[in-house]
mmCIF file of C-alpha atoms in Angstrom:
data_model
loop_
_atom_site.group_PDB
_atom_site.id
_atom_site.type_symbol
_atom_site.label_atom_id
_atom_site.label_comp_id
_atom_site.label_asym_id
_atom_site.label_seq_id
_atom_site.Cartn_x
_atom_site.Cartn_y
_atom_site.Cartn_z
ATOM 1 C CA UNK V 1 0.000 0.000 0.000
ATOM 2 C CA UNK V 2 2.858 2.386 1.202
ATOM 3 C CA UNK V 3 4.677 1.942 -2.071
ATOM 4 C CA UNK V 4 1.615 2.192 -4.219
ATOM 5 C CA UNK V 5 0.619 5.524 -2.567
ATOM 6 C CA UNK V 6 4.118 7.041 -2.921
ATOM 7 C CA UNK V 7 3.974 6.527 -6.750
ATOM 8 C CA UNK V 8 0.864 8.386 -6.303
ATOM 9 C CA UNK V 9 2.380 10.955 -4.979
ATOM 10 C CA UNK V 10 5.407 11.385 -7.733
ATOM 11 C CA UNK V 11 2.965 11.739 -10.171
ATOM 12 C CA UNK V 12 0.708 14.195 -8.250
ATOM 13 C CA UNK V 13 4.034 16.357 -7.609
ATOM 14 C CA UNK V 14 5.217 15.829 -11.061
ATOM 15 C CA UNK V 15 1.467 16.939 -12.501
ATOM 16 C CA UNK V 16 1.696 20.256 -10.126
ATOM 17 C CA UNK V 17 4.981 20.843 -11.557
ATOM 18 C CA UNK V 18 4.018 21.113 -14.866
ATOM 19 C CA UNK V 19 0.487 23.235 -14.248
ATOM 20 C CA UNK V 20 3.424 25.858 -12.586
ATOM 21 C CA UNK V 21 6.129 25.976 -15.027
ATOM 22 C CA UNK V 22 3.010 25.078 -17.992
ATOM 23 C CA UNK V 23 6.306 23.806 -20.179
ATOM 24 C CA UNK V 24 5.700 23.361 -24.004
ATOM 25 C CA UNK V 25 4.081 19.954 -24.508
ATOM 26 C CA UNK V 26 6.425 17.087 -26.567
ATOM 27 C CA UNK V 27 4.689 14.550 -27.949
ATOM 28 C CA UNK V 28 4.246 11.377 -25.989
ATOM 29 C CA UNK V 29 5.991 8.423 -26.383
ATOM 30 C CA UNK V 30 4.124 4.952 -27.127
ATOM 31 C CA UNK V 31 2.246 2.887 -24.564
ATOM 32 C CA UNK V 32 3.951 -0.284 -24.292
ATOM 33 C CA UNK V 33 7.386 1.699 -23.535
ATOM 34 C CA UNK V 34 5.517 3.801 -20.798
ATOM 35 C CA UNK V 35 4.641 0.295 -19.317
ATOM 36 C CA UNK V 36 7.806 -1.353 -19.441
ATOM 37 C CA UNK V 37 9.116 0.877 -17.325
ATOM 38 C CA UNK V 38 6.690 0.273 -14.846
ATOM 39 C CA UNK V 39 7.692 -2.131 -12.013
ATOM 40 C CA UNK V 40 4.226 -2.688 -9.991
ATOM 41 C CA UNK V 41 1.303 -3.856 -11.097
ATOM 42 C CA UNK V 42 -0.715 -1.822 -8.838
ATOM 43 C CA UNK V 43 0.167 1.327 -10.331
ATOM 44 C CA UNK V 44 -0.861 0.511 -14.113
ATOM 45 C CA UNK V 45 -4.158 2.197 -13.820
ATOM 46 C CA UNK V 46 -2.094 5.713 -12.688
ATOM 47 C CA UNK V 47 0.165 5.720 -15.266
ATOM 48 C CA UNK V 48 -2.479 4.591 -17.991
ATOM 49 C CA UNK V 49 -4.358 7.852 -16.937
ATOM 50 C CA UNK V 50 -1.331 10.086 -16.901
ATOM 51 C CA UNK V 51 -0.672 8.582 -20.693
ATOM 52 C CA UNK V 52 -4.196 9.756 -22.074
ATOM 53 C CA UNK V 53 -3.889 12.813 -20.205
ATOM 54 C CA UNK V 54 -0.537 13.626 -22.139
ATOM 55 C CA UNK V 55 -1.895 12.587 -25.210
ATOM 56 C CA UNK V 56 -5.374 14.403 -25.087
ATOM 57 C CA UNK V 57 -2.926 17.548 -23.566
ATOM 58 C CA UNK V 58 -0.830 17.049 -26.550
ATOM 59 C CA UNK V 59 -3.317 16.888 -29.443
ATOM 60 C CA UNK V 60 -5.562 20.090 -27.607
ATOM 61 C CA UNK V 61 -2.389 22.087 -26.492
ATOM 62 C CA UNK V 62 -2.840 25.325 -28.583
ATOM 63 C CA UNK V 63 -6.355 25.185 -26.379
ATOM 64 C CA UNK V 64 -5.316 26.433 -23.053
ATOM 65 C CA UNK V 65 -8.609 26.257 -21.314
ATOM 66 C CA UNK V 66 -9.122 22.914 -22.143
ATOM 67 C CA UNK V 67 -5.562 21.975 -21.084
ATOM 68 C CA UNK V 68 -6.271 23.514 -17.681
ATOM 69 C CA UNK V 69 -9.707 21.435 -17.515
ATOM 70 C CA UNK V 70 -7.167 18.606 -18.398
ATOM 71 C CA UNK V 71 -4.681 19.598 -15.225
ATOM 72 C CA UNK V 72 -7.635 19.829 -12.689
ATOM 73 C CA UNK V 73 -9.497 16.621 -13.889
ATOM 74 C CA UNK V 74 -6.270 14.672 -13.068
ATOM 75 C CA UNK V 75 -5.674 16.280 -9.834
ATOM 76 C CA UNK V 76 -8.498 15.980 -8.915
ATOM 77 C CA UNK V 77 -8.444 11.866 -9.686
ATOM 78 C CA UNK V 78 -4.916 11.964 -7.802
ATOM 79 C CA UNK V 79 -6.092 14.002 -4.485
ATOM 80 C CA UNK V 80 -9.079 11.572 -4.798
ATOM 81 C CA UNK V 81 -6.700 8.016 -4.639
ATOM 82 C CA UNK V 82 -4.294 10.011 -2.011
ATOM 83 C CA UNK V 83 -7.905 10.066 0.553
ATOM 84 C CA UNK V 84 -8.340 6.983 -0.422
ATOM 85 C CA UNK V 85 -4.955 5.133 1.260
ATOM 86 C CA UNK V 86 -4.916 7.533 3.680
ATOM 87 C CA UNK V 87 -8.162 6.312 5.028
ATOM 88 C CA UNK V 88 -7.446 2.700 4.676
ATOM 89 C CA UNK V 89 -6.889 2.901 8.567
ATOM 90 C CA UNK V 90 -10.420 3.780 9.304
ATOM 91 C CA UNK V 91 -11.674 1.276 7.108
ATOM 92 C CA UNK V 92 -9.798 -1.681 8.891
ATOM 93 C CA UNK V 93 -10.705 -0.247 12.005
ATOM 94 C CA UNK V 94 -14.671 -0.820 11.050
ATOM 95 C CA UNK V 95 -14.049 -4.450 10.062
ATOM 96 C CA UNK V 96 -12.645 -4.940 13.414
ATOM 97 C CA UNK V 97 -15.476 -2.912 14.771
ATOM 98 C CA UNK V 98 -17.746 -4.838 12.848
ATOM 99 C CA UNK V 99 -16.239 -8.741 13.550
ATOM 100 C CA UNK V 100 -16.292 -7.235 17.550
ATOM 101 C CA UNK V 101 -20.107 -6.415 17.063
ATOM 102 C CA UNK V 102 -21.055 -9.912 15.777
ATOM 103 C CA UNK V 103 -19.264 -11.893 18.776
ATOM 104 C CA UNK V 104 -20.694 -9.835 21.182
ATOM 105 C CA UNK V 105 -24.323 -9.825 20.094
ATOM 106 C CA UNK V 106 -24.097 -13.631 19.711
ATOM 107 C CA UNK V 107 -22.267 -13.982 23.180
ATOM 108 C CA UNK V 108 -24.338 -16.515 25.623
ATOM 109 C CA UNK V 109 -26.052 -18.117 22.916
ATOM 110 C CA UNK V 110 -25.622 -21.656 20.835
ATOM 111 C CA UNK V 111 -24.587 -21.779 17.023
ATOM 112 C CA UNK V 112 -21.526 -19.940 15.509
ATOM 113 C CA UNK V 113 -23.772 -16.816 14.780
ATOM 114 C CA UNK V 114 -21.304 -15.614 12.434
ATOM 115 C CA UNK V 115 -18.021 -16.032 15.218
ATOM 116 C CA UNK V 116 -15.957 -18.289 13.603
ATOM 117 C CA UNK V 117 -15.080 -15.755 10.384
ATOM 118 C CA UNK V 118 -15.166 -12.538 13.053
ATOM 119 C CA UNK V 119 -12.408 -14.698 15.343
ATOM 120 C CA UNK V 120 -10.581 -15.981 12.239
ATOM 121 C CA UNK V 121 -10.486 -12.138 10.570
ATOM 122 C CA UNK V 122 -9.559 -10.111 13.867
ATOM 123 C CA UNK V 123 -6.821 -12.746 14.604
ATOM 124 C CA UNK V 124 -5.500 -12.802 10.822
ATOM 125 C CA UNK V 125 -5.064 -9.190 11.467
ATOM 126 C CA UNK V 126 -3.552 -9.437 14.624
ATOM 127 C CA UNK V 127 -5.641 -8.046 17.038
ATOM 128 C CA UNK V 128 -5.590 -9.825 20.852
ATOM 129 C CA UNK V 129 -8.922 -11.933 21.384
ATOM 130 C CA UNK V 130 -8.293 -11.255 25.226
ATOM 131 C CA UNK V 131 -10.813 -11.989 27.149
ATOM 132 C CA UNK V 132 -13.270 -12.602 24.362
ATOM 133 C CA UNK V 133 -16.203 -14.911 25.532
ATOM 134 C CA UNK V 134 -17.753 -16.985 23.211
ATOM 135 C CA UNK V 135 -19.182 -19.441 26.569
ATOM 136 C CA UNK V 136 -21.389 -22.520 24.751
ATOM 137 C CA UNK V 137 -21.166 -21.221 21.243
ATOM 138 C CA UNK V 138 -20.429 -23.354 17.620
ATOM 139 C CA UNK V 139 -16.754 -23.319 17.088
ATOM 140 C CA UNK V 140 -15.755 -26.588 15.313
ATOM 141 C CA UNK V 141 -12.995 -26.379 13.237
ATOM 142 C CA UNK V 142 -11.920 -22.634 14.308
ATOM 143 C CA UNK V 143 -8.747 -21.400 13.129
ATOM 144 C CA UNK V 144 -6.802 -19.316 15.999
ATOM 145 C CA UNK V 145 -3.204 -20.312 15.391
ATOM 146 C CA UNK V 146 -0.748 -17.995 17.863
ATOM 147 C CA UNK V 147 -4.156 -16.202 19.255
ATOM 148 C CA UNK V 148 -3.838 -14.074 22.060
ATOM 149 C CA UNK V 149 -6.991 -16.004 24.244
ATOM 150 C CA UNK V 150 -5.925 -14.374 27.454
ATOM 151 C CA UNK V 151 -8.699 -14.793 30.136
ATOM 152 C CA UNK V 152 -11.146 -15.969 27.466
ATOM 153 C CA UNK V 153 -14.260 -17.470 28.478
ATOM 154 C CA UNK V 154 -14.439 -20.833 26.354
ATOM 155 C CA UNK V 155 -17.244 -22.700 28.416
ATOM 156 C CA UNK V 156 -19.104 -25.907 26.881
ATOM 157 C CA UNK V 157 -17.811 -24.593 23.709
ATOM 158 C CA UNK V 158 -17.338 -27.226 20.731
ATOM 159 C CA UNK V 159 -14.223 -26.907 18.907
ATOM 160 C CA UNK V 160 -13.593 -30.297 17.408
ATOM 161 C CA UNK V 161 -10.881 -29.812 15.135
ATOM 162 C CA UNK V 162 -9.695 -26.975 15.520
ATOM 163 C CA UNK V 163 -6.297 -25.122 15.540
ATOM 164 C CA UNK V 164 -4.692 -23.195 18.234
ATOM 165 C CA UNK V 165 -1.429 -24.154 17.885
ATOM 166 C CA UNK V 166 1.094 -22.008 19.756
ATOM 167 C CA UNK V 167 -2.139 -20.396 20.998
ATOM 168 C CA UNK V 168 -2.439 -18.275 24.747
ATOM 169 C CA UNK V 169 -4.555 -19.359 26.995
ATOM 170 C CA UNK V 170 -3.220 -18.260 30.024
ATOM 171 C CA UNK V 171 -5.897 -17.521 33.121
ATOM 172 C CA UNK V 172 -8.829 -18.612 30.030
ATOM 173 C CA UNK V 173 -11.813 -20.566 30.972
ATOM 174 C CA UNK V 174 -12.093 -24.230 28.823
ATOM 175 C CA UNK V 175 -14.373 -25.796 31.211
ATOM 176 C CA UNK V 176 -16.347 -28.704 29.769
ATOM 177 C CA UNK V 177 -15.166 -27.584 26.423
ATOM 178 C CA UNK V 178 -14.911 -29.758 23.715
ATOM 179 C CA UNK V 179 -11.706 -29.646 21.779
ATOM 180 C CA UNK V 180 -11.755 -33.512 20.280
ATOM 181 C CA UNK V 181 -9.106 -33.998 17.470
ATOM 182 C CA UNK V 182 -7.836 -30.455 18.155
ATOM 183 C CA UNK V 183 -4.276 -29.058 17.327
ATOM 184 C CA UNK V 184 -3.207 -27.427 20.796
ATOM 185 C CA UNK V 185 0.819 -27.856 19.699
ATOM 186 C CA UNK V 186 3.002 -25.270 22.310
ATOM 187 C CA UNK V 187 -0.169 -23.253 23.604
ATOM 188 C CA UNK V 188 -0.193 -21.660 26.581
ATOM 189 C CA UNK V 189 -2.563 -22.980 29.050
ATOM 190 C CA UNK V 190 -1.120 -21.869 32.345
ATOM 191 C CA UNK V 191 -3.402 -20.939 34.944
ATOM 192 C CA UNK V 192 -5.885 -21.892 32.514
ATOM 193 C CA UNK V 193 -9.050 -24.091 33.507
ATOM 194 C CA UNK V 194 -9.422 -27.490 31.746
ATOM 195 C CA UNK V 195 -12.089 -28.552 33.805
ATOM 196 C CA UNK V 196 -13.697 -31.703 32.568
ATOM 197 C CA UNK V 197 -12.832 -30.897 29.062
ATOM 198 C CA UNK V 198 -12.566 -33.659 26.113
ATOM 199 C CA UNK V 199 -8.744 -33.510 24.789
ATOM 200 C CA UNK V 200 -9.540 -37.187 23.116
ATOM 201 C CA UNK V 201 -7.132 -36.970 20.443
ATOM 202 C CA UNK V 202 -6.022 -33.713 20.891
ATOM 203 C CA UNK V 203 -2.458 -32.330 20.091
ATOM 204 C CA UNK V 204 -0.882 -31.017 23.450
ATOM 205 C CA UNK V 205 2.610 -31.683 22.132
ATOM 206 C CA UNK V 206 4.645 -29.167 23.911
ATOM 207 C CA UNK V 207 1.848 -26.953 25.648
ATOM 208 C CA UNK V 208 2.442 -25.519 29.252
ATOM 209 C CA UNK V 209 -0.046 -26.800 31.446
ATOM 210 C CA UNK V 210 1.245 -24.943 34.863
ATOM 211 C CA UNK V 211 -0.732 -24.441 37.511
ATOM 212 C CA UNK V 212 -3.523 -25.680 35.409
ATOM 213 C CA UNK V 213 -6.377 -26.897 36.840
ATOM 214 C CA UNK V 214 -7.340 -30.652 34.814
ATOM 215 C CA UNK V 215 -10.076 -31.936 37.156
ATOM 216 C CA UNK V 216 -12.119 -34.563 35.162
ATOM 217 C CA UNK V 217 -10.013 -34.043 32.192
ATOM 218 C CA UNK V 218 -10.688 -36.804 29.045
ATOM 219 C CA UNK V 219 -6.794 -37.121 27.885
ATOM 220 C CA UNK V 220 -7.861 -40.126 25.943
ATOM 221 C CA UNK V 221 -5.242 -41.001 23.205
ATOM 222 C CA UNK V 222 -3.777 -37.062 23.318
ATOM 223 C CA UNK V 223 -0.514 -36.728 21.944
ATOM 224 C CA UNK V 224 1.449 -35.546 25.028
ATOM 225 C CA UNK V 225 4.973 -35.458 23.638
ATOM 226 C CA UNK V 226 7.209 -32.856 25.580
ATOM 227 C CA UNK V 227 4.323 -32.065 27.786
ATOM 228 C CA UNK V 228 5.143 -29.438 30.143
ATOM 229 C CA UNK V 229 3.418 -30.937 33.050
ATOM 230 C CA UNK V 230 5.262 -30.150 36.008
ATOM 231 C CA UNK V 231 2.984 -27.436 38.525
ATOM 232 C CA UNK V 232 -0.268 -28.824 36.983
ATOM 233 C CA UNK V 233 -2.518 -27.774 40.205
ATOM 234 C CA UNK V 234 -4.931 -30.372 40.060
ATOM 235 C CA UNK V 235 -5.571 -33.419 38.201
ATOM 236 C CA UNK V 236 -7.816 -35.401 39.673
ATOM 237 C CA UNK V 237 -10.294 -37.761 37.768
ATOM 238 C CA UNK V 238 -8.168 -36.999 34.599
ATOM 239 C CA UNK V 239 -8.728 -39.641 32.225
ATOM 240 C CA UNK V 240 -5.276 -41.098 30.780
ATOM 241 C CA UNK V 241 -6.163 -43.925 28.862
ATOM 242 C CA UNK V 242 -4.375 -44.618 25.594
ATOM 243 C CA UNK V 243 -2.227 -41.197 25.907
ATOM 244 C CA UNK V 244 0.810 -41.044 23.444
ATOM 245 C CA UNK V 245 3.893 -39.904 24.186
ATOM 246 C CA UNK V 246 3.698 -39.446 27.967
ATOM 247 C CA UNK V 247 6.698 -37.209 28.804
ATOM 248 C CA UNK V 248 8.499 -39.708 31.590
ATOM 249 C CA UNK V 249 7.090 -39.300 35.000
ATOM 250 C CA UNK V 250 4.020 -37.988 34.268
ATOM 251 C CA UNK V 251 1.904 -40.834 34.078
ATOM 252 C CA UNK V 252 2.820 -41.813 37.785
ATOM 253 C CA UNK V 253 2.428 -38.802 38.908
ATOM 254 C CA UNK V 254 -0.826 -37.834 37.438
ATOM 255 C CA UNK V 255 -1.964 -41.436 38.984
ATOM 256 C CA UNK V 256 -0.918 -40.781 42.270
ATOM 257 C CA UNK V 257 -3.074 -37.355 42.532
ATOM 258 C CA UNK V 258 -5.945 -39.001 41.375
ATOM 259 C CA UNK V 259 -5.454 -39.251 37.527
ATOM 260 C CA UNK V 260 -7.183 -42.780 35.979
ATOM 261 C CA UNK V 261 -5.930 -45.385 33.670
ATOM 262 C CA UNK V 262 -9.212 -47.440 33.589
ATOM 263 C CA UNK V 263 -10.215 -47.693 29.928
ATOM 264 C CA UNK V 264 -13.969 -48.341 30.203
ATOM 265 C CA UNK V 265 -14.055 -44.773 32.019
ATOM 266 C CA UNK V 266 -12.659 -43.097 28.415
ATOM 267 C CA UNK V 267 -15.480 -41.899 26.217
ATOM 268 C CA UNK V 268 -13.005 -41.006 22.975
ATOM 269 C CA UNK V 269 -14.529 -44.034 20.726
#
C-alpha cells in the first residue's frame, strides 16, 4: 500500500509541476514503452491515466482552457486516490469494529452466529482476542493459530478440530469444552481451567499446562509429547487412557493425585 501511494504521490508532484512551469508539450511516447518501465502492477491504472492525459494535452495544447480542464481533472483523480490510502486505517478499524459487534451480540447463545469468520479475521489481522467470551457457542474447526486467548471465556464450547497451535490461553476458561481432534501444539494454558474438558485426540505436544487446573479431564489417546506438566494444580479424575507420548514421570504422577488409567471410564470411541 505504502509503495503504491508514494507513486501516487510522484505523479501528483510531477502533474503540479508542470500546471506551474506550464512547459511546451512534446509529444508522448508509445504505450507499451511507458509500461515497461513500470515495475508494480498496482500502479498501471495511474500511469495509464497520466498517458491519455498527455496525449489528449498534446493533441488540444494550442487550447489552453481545455488543457487547464485537463490539469484539474487529473488532480483531482490523484487528491481523490491520495484520501483513499490515507483512510485505509479507518476502514480496517470498522471491520474490526464490525467482527467485535457480531461476537458480542451472539455472546451466551448456541450456534456460531457468524463467530468463527469474526475470530478468524480479527486474529488474521492481529488483534488480541483477550478476554473474548464466546461461553457454549459453535466453534468446530476454528482457526486461531498464535491467538492471544488471554482470560477468554471458552465454556461448553465445541471446537472439534480446531487449531490453536502455539495459541495463549493463560488464566482462560475451557471448562467442559470440547476440543476432540484439536491441534493445541506449544499453547499456553497456564493458569488456565481445563475442567472436565474432552482432549480425546487432541495435540498437546509441547503446551504448558502450569498451575492448570485438569479436574475430570478426558486425555484419551492425546498426543502428550514434551508435555510441560510439572505445577499442573490439580488433576484429579483426569482420564489417561491410551495417551501417546507421555513425557516420563508424568503418568505416575498424574496417577498418584488421582489421575485414571481405567479404559472403560474413556469416552473417545
Amino acid at each position: 500500500m505504502f509503495w503504491a501511494l508514494g507513486g501516487v504521490v510522484i505523479i501528483l508532484q510531477r502533474e503540479c509541476l508542470l500546471m506551474i512551469l506550464h512547459s511546451p508539450r512534446n509529444k508522448p511516447e508509445p504505450w507499451p514503452q511507458q509500461r515497461a518501465r513500470i515495475r508494480h502492477q498496482a500502479l498501471v491504472p495511474f500511469a495509464l491515466f497520466e498517458w491519455v492525459s498527455d496525449w489528449l494535452a498534446y493533441a488540444l495544447s494550442r487550447w489552453s482552457f481545455l488543457e487547464v480542464l485537463e490539469y484539474l481533472g487529473g488532480f483531482s483523480i490523484l487528491v481523490a486516490v491520495v484520501f483513499y490510502f490515507s483512510e485505509s486505517g479507518d476502514r480496517l478499524q470498522q471491520k474490526h469494529y464490525q467482527a467485535w459487534q457480531v461476537i458480542n451480540t451472539a455472546q451466551g447463545k448456541g450456534g456460531s452466529g457468524g463467530r468463527i469468520e469474526a475470530l478468524q479475521e480479527l486474529d488474521e489481522d492481529g488483534v488480541p482476542l483477550v478476554g473474548v467470551d464466546v461461553a457454549g457457542a459453535f466453534l468446530q474447526g476454528v482457526r486461531l493459530p498464535r491467538a492471544r486467548l488471554v482470560r477468554a471465556n471458552l465454556n461448553a464450547v465445541d471446537a472439534r478440530n480446531s487449531n490453536f497451535e502455539m495459541a495463549d490461553f493463560m488464566g482462560a476458561n475451557l471448562r467442559a469444552g470440547n476440543f476432540r481432534d484439536s491441534n493445541f501444539k506449544g499453547a499456553s494454558l497456564q493458569d488456565a481451567d481445563l475442567s472436565e474438558a474432552d482432549f480425546c485426540s487432541a495435540n498437546l505436544s509441547g503446551a504448558n499446562l502450569e498451575n492448570a487446573i485438569m479436574d475430570g479431564t478426558e486425555l484419551g489417546e492425546a498426543d502428550l509429547a514434551n508435555l510441560r506438566w510439572q505445577g499442573i494444580k490439580s488433576i484429579k479424575g483426569t482420564v489417561l487412557h491410551g495417551i501417546r507420548n507421555a513425557p516420563p514421570g508424568f503418568v505416575e504422577w498424574a496417577v498418584q493425585h488421582g489421575a485414571v488409567m481405567t479404559s472403560g471410564i474413556s469416552d473417545c470411541q
